[in-house]
Tab-separated table of C-alpha atoms in Angstrom:
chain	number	residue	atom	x	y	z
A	1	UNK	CA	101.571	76.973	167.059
A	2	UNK	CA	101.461	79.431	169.568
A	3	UNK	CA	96.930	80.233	170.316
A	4	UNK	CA	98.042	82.953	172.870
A	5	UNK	CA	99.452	84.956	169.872
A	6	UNK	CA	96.857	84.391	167.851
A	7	UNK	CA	95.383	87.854	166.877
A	8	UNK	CA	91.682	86.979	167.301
A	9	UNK	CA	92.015	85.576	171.025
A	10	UNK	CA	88.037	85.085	171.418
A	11	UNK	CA	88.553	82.368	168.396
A	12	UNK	CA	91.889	80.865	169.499
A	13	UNK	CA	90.702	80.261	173.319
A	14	UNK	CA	88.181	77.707	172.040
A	15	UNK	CA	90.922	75.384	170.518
A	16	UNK	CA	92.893	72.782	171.935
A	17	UNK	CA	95.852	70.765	170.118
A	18	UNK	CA	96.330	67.103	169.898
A	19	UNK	CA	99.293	67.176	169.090
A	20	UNK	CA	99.363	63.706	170.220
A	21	UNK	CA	97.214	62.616	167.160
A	22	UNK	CA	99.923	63.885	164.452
A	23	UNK	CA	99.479	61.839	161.137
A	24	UNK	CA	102.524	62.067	158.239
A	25	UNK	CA	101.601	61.225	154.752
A	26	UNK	CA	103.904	61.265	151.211
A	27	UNK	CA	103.220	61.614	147.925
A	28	UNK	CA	104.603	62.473	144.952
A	29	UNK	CA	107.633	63.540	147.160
A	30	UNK	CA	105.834	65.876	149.474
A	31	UNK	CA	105.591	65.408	152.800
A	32	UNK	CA	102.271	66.172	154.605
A	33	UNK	CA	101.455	66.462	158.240
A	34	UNK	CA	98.196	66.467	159.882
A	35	UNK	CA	97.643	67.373	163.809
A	36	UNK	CA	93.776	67.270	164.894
A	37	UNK	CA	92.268	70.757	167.102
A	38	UNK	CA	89.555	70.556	168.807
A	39	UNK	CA	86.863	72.731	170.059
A	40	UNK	CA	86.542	73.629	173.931
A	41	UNK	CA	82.714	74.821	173.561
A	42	UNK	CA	81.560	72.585	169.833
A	43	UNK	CA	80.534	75.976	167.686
A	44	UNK	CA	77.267	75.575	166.199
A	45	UNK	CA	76.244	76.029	162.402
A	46	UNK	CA	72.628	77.048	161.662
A	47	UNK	CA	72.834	76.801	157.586
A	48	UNK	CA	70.958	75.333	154.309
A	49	UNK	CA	74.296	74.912	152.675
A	50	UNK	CA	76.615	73.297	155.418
A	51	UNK	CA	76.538	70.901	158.220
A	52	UNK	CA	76.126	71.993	162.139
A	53	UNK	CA	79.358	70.346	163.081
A	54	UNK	CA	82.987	72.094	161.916
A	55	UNK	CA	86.469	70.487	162.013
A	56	UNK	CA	89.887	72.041	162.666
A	57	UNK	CA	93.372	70.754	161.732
A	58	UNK	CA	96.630	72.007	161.365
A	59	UNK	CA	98.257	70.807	158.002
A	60	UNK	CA	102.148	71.198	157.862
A	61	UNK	CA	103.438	70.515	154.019
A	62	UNK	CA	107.039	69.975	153.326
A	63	UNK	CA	108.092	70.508	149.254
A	64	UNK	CA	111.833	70.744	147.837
A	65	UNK	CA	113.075	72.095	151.623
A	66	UNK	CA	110.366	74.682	151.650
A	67	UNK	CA	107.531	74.225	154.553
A	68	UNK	CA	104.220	75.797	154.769
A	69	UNK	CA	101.451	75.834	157.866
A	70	UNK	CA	98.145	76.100	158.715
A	71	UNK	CA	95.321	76.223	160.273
A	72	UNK	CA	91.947	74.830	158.486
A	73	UNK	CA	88.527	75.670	159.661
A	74	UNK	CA	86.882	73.276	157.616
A	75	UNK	CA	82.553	73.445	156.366
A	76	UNK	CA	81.268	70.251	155.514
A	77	UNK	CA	78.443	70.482	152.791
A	78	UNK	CA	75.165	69.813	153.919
A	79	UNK	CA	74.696	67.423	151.668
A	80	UNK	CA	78.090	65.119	151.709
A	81	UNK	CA	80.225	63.425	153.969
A	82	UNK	CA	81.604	65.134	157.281
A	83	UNK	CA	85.099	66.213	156.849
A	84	UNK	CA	87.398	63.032	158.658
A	85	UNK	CA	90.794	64.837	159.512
A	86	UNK	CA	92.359	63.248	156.445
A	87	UNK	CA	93.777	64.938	153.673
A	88	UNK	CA	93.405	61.697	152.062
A	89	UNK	CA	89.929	61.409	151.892
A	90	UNK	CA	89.609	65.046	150.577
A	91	UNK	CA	88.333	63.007	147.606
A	92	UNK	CA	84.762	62.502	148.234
A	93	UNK	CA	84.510	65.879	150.609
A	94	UNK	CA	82.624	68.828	149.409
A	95	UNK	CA	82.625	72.289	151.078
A	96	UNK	CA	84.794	74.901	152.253
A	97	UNK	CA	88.139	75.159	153.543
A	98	UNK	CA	88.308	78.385	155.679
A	99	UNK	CA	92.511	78.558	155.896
A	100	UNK	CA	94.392	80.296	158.687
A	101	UNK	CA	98.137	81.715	159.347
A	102	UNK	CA	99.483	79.816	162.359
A	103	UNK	CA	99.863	83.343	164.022
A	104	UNK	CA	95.676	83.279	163.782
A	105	UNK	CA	95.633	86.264	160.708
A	106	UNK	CA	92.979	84.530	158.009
A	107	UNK	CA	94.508	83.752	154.634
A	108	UNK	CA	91.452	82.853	152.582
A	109	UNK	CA	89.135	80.242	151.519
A	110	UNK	CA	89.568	77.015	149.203
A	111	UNK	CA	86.553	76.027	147.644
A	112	UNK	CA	86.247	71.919	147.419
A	113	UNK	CA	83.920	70.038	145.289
A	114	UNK	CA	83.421	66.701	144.972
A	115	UNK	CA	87.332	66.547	145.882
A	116	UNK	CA	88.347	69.228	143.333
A	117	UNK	CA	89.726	72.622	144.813
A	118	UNK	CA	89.815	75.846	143.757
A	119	UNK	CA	91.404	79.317	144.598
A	120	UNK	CA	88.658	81.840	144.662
A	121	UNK	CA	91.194	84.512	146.062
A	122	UNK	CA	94.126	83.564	143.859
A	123	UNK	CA	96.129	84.470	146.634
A	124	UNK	CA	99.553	83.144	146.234
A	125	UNK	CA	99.648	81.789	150.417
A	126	UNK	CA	96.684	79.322	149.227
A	127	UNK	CA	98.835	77.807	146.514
A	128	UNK	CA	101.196	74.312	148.254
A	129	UNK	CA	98.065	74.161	150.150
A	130	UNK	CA	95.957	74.021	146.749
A	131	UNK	CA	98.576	71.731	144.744
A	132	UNK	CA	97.975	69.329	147.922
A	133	UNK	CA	94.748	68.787	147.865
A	134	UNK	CA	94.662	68.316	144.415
A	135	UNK	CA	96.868	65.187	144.826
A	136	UNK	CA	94.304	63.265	146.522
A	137	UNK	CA	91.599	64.156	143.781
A	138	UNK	CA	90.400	60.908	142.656
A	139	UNK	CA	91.161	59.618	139.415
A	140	UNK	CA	87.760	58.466	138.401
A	141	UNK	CA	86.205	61.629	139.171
A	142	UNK	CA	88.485	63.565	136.585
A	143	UNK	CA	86.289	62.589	133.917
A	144	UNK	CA	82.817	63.560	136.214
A	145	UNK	CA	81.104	66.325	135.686
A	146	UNK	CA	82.367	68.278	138.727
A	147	UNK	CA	81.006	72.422	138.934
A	148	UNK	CA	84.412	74.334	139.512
A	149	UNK	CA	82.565	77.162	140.377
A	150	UNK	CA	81.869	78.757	143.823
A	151	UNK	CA	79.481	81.782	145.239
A	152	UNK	CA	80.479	84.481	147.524
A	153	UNK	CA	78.419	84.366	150.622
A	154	UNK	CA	78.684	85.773	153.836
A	155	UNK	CA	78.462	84.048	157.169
A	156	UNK	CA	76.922	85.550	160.682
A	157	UNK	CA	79.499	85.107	163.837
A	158	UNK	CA	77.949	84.926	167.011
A	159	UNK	CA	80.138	85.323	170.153
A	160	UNK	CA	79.049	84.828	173.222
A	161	UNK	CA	81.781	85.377	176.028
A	162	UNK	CA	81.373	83.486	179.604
A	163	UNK	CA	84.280	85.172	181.884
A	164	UNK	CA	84.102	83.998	185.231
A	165	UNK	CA	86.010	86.404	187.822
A	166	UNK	CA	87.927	84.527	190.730
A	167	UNK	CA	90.263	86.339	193.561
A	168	UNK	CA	92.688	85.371	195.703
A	169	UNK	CA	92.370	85.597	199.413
A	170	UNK	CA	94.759	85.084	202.197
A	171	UNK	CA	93.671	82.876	205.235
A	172	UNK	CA	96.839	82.475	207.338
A	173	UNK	CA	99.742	81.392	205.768
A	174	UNK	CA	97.477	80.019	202.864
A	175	UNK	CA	96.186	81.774	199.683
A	176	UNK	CA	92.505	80.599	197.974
A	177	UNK	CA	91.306	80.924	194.553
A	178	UNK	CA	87.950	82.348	195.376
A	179	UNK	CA	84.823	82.272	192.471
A	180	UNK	CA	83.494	85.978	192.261
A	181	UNK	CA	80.682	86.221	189.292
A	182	UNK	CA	80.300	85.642	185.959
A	183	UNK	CA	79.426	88.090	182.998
A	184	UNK	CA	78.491	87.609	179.362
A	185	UNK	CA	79.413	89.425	176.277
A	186	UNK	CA	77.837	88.837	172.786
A	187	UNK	CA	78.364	90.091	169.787
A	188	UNK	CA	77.896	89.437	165.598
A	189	UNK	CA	80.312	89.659	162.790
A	190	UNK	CA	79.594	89.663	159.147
A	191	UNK	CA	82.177	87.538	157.670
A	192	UNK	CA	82.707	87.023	153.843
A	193	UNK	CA	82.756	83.458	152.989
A	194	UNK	CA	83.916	81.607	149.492
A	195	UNK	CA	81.214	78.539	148.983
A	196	UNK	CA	80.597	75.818	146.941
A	197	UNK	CA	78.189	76.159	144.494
A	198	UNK	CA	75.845	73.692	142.051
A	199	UNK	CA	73.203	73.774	144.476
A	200	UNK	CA	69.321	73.698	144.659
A	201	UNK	CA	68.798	76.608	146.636
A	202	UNK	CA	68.416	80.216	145.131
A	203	UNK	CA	69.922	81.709	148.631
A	204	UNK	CA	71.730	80.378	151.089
A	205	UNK	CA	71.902	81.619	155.301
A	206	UNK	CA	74.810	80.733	157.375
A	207	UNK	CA	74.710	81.708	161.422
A	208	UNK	CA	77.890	80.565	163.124
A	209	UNK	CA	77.143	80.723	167.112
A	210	UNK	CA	80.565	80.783	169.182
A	211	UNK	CA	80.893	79.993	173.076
A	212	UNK	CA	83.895	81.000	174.988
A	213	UNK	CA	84.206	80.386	178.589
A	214	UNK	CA	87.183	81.742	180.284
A	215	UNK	CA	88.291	83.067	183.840
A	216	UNK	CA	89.806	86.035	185.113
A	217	UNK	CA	91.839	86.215	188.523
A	218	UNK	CA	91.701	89.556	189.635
A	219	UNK	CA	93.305	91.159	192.180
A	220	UNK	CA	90.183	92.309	194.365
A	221	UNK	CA	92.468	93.943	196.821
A	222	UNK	CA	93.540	96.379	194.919
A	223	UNK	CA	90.316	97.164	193.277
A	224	UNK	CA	87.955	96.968	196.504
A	225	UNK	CA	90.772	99.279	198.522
A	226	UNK	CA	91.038	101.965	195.340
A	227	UNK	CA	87.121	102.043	195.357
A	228	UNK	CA	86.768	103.538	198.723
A	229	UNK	CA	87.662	107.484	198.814
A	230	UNK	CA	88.663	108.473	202.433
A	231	UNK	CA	89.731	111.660	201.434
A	232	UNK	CA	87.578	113.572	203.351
A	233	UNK	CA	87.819	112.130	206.763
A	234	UNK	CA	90.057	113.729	209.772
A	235	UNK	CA	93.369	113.011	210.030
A	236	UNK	CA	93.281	110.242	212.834
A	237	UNK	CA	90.176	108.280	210.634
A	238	UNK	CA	92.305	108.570	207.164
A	239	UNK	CA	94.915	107.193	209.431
A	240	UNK	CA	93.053	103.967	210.543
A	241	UNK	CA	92.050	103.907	206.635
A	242	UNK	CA	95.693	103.573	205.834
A	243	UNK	CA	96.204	101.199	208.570
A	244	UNK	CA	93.090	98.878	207.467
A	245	UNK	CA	94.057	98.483	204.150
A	246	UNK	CA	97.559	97.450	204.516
A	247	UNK	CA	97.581	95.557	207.178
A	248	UNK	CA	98.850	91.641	206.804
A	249	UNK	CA	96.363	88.744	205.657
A	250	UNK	CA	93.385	90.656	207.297
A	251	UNK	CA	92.817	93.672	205.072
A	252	UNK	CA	89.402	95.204	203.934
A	253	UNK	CA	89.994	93.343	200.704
A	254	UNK	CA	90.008	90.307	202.729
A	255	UNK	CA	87.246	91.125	205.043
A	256	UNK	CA	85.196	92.214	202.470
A	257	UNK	CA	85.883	89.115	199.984
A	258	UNK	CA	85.281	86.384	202.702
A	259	UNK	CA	82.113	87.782	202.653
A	260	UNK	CA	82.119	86.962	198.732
A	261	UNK	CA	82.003	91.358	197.997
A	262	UNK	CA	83.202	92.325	194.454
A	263	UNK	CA	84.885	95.099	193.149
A	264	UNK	CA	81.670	97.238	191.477
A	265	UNK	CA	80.483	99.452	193.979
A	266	UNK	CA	81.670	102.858	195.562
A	267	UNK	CA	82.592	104.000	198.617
A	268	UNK	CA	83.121	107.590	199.761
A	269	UNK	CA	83.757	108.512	203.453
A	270	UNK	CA	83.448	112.002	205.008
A	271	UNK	CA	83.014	114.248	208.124
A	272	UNK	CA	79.824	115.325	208.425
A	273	UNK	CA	75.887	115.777	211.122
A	274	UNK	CA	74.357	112.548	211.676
A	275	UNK	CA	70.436	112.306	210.662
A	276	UNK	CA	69.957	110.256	213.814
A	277	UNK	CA	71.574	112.466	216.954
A	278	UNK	CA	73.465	109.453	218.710
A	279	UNK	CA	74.786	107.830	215.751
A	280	UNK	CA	78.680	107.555	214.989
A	281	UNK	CA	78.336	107.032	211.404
A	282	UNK	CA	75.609	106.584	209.195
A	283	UNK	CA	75.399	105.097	205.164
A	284	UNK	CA	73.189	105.841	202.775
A	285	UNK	CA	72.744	105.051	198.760
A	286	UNK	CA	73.464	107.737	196.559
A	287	UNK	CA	72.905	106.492	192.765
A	288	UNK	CA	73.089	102.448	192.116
A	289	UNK	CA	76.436	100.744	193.678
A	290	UNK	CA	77.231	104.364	194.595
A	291	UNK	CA	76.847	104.758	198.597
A	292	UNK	CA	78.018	107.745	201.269
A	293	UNK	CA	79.561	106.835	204.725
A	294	UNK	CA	79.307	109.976	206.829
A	295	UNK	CA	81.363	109.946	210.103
A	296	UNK	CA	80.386	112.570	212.948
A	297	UNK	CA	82.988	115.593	213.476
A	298	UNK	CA	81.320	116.533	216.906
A	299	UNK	CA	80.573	113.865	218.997
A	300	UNK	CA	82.607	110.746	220.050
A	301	UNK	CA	85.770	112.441	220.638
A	302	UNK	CA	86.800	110.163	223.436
A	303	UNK	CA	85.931	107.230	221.529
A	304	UNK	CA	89.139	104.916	221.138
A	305	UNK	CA	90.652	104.247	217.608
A	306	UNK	CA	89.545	100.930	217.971
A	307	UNK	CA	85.900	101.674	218.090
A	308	UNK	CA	86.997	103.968	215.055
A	309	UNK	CA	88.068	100.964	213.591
A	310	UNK	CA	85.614	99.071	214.307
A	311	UNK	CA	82.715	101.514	212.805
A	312	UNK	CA	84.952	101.922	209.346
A	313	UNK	CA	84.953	98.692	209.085
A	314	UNK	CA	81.182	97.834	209.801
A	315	UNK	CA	79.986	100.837	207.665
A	316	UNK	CA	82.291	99.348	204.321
A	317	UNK	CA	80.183	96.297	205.107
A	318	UNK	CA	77.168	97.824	204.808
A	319	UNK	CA	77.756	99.643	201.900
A	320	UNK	CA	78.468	96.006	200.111
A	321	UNK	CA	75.172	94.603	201.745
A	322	UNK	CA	73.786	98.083	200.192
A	323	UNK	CA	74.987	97.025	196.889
A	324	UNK	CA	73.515	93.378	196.995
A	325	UNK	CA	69.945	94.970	197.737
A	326	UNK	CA	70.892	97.445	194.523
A	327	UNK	CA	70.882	94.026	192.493
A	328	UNK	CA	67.208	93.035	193.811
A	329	UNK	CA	64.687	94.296	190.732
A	330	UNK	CA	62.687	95.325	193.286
A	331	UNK	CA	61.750	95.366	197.057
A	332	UNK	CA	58.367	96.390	198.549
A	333	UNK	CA	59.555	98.836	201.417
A	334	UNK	CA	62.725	101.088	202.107
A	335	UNK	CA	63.715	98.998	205.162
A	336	UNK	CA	66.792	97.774	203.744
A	337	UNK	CA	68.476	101.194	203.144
A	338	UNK	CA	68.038	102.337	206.698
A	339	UNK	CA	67.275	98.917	209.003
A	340	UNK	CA	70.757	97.022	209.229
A	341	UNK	CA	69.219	94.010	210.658
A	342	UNK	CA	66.784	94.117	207.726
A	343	UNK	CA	69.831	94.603	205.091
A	344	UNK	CA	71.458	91.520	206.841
A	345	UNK	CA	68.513	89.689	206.847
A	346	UNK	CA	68.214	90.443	202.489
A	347	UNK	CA	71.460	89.879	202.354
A	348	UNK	CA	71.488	86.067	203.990
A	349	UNK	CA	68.526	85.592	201.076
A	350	UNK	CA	70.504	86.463	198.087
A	351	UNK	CA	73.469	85.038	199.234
A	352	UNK	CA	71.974	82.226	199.232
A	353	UNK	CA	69.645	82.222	196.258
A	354	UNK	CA	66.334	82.085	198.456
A	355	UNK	CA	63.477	84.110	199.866
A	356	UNK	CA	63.567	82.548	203.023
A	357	UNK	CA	66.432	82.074	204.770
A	358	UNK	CA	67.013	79.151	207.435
A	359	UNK	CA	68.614	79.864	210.680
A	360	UNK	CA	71.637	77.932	209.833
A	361	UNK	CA	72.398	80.376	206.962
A	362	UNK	CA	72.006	83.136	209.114
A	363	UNK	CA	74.575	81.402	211.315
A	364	UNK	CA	76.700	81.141	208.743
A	365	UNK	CA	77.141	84.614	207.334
A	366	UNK	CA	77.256	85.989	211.249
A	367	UNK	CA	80.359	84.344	211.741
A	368	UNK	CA	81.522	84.798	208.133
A	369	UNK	CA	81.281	88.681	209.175
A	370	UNK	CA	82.089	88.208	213.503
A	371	UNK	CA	85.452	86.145	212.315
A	372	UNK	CA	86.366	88.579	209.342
A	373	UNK	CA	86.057	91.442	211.223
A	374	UNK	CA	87.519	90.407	214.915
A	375	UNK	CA	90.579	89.247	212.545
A	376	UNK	CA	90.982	92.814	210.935
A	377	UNK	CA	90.584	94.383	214.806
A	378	UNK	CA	93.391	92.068	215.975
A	379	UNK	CA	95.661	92.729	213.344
A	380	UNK	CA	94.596	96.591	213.358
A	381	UNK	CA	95.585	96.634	217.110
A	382	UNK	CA	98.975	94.727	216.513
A	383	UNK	CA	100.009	97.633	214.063
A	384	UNK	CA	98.962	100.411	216.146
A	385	UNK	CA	100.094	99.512	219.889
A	386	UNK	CA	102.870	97.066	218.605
A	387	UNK	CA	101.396	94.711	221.758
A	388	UNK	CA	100.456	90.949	220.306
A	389	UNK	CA	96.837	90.266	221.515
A	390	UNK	CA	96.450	87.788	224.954
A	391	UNK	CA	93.363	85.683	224.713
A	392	UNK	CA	91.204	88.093	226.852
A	393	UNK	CA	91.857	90.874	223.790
A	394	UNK	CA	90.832	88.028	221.300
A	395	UNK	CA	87.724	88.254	222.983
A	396	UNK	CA	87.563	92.016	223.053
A	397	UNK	CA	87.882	91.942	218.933
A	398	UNK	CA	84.967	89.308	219.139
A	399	UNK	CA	82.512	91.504	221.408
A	400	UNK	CA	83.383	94.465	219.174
A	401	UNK	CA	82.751	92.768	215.858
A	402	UNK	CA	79.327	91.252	217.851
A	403	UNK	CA	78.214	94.722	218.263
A	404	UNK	CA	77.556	95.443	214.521
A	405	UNK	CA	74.691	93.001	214.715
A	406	UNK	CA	72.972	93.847	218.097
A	407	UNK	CA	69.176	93.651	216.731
A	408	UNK	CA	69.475	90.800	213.765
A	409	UNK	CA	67.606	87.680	214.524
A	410	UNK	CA	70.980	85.658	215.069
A	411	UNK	CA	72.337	87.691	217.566
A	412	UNK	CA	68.981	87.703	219.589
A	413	UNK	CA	68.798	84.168	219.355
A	414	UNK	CA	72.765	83.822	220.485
A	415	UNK	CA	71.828	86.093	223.888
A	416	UNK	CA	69.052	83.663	224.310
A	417	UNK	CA	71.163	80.866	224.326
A	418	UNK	CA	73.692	82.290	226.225
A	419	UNK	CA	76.672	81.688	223.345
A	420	UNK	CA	77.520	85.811	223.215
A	421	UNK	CA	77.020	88.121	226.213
A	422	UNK	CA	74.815	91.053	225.516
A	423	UNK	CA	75.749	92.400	228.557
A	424	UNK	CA	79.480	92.226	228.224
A	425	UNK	CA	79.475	93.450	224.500
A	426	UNK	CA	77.022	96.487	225.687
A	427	UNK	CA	79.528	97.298	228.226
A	428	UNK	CA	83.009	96.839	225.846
A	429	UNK	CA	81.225	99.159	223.253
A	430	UNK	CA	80.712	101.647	226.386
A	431	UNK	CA	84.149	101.589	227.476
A	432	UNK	CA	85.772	101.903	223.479
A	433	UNK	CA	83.051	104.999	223.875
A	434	UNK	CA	84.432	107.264	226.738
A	435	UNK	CA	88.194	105.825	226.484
A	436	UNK	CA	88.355	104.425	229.972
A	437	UNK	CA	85.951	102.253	231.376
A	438	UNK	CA	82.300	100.409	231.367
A	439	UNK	CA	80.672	98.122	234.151
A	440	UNK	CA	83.580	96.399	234.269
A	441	UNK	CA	85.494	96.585	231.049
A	442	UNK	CA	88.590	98.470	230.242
A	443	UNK	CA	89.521	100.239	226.811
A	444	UNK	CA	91.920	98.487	224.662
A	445	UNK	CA	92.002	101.027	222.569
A	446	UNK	CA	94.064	103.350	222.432
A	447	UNK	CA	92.602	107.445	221.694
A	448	UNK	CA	93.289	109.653	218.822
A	449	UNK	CA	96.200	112.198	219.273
């Protein structure tokens, strides 16, 4: 039996096998085998004519070198004894057997009463499976007063669908299975359903409710990358684009998905006039998880390719902060769409499922972002001068990726405490700037041609 081939895949990912518990019976010269399957998520049954709990089994029968399978869903009457995964205590069982093709495609029902089954369907499949259970009818009920009758009814199907989304990230020479977010589909089907009849009730209601819970691994790197349009950027930018995205372990997929970003959100880059003279590039929101980067075509032009870089890279960021806020129902002032340190500051709070944010969480997602993105410069400047980084330049990556959060709360409080250099980042962002040199600090970077 083969669930991944099964046809209806939301029912066969709830079962599980035991093979292990495989139980051979013989009579009357046919041989019978019985394999329990259990339920992942225990489906519930909301009825006035059956119990809440179901049973599966796979029944193999064996007549005159001929062999027929299935799969039984099995509906215990409300009123008798739960179904035990024996076909030899069919006897005193009452309700329906709901009978599948190993390959998942539903055959029909059997109707049981009292032990005695009948075909509603007449369909010829049903028919070893039929003669079988109507060996283990029990002689002193042939003489009872046993209804062979049955109703046809209609069950409700609820399916509700847990995916959770993972990605895989590379961190050096190792590769982590990351958890992303989790969404839920539901939906109803009317299903016809053969039932026992003989019953009190003039009408009878069955709701089925169905969990599934199941994970995706996506690949995040492709999606995140294909979801950001450089198009319309200059040659040189489109070029550190390019560079960015392919480059070893520290790509934007990876710098964006150690800071846990997911692939739903927009990104497109242009040329274009700042709103604030002064600024090298500026994001805004243009419809939900839809956001602009706009890059200035006038200014800057002695600016090195790493500062290039290192704005690209900060901006992407932002737009995924951007898209966090989009989630927030709502938010009392604008701040967050045009105050970075206020967008990191919401960000730190729904990160981490609070209003308030400690210090130590800010911490955390300022080196979460400072490491990320001083990795992406190094391995950006590897592929563009061909020159492996001394341990000065490490620090050079670290000032630069520093500078994205001059003004948030961390930051401040690292000057204070003398951890990061204000002055020294100040002057490395000067020198990436003009291309030469700033109160003491060089270029690394290398201009555009």
């Amino acid at each position: 039996m083969k669930l991944d081939q099964f046809k209806n895949q939301t029912f066969a990912k709830n079962l599980v096998v035991n093979w292990e518990s495989m139980k051979r019976t013989e009579k009357d010269g046919i041989e019978i085998y019985e394999i329990e399957v259990k339920e992942k998520n225990p489906t519930i049954i909301k009825s006035n004519l059956f119990q809440s709990k179901l049973k599966y089994e796979l029944i193999s029968i064996k007549k005159e070198n001929q062999s027929y399978s299935y799969l039984i869903e099995i509906y215990s009457g409300l009123k008798y004894s739960l179904y035990v995964n024996s076909i030899q205590e069919i006897g005193s069982f009452t309700g329906t057997l709901n009978v599948y093709e190993l390959s998942g495609k539903q055959i029909d029902q059997l109707v049981v009463n009292n032990g005695k089954s009948i075909n509603p369907s007449g369909n010829k499949a049903l028919i070893p499976l039929n003669e079988v259970v109507g060996l283990f009818y029990l002689e002193n009920k042939k003489t009872s007063r046993v209804p062979e009758c049955y109703l046809s009814e209609h069950i409700y199907v609820t399916y509700s669908i847990y995916t959770d989304h993972y990605y895989y990230i590379s961190v050096g020479n190792s590769t982590e299975k990351t958890y992303s977010y989790t969404t839920i589909t539901t939906y109803t089907v009317d299903e016809p359903m053969s039932v026992p009849c003989g019953e009190s009730e003039s009408s009878y209601e069955t709701y089925k409710y169905v969990t599934i819970r199941q994970e995706i691994v996506e690949n995040v790197s492709v999606s995140i990358e294909n979801n950001i349009d450089d198009t319309q950027l200059d040659p040189c930018l489109k070029e550190i684009m390019e560079q960015l995205k392919n480059a070893t372990n520290a790509d934007i997929a990876n710098v964006m998905t150690k800071l846990g970003a997911k692939n739903d959100y927009i990104v497109t880059m242009k040329m274009g006039t700042m709103q604030k003279p002064g600024n090298y590039a500026e994001t805004i929101k243009v419809s939900k998880n839809n956001y602009l980067v706009t890059v200035t075509q006038n200014d800057f032009t002695t600016a090195s390719k790493l500062y290039k870089a290192t704005a690209l890279l900060h901006e992407t960021i932002h737009a995924f902060m951007l898209s966090v806020v989009d989630d927030y129902n709502t938010y009392p002032t604008n701040a967050p769409f045009t105050d970075f340190p206020e967008l990191f500051n919401i960000y730190v709070n729904k990160t981490n499922s609070t209003t308030n944010s400690n210090y130590a969480q800010h911490e955390d997602m300022a080196n979460k972002y400072v490491n990320a993105i001083a990795s992406a410069l190094e391995q950006y400047q590897l592929n563009d001068t061909g020159i492996p980084s001394s341990v000065s330049d490490k620090q050079v990556f670290l000032d630069m990726a520093w500078s994205g959060l001059q003004g948030t709360d961390v930051y401040n409080k690292k000057c204070q405490e003398g951890i990061i250099d204000n002055t020294r980042i100040t002057a490395r962002i000067g020198a990436e700037i003009n291309g030469v040199y700033s109160q003491g600090q060089y270029a690394v970077g290398k201009q555009c041609n």
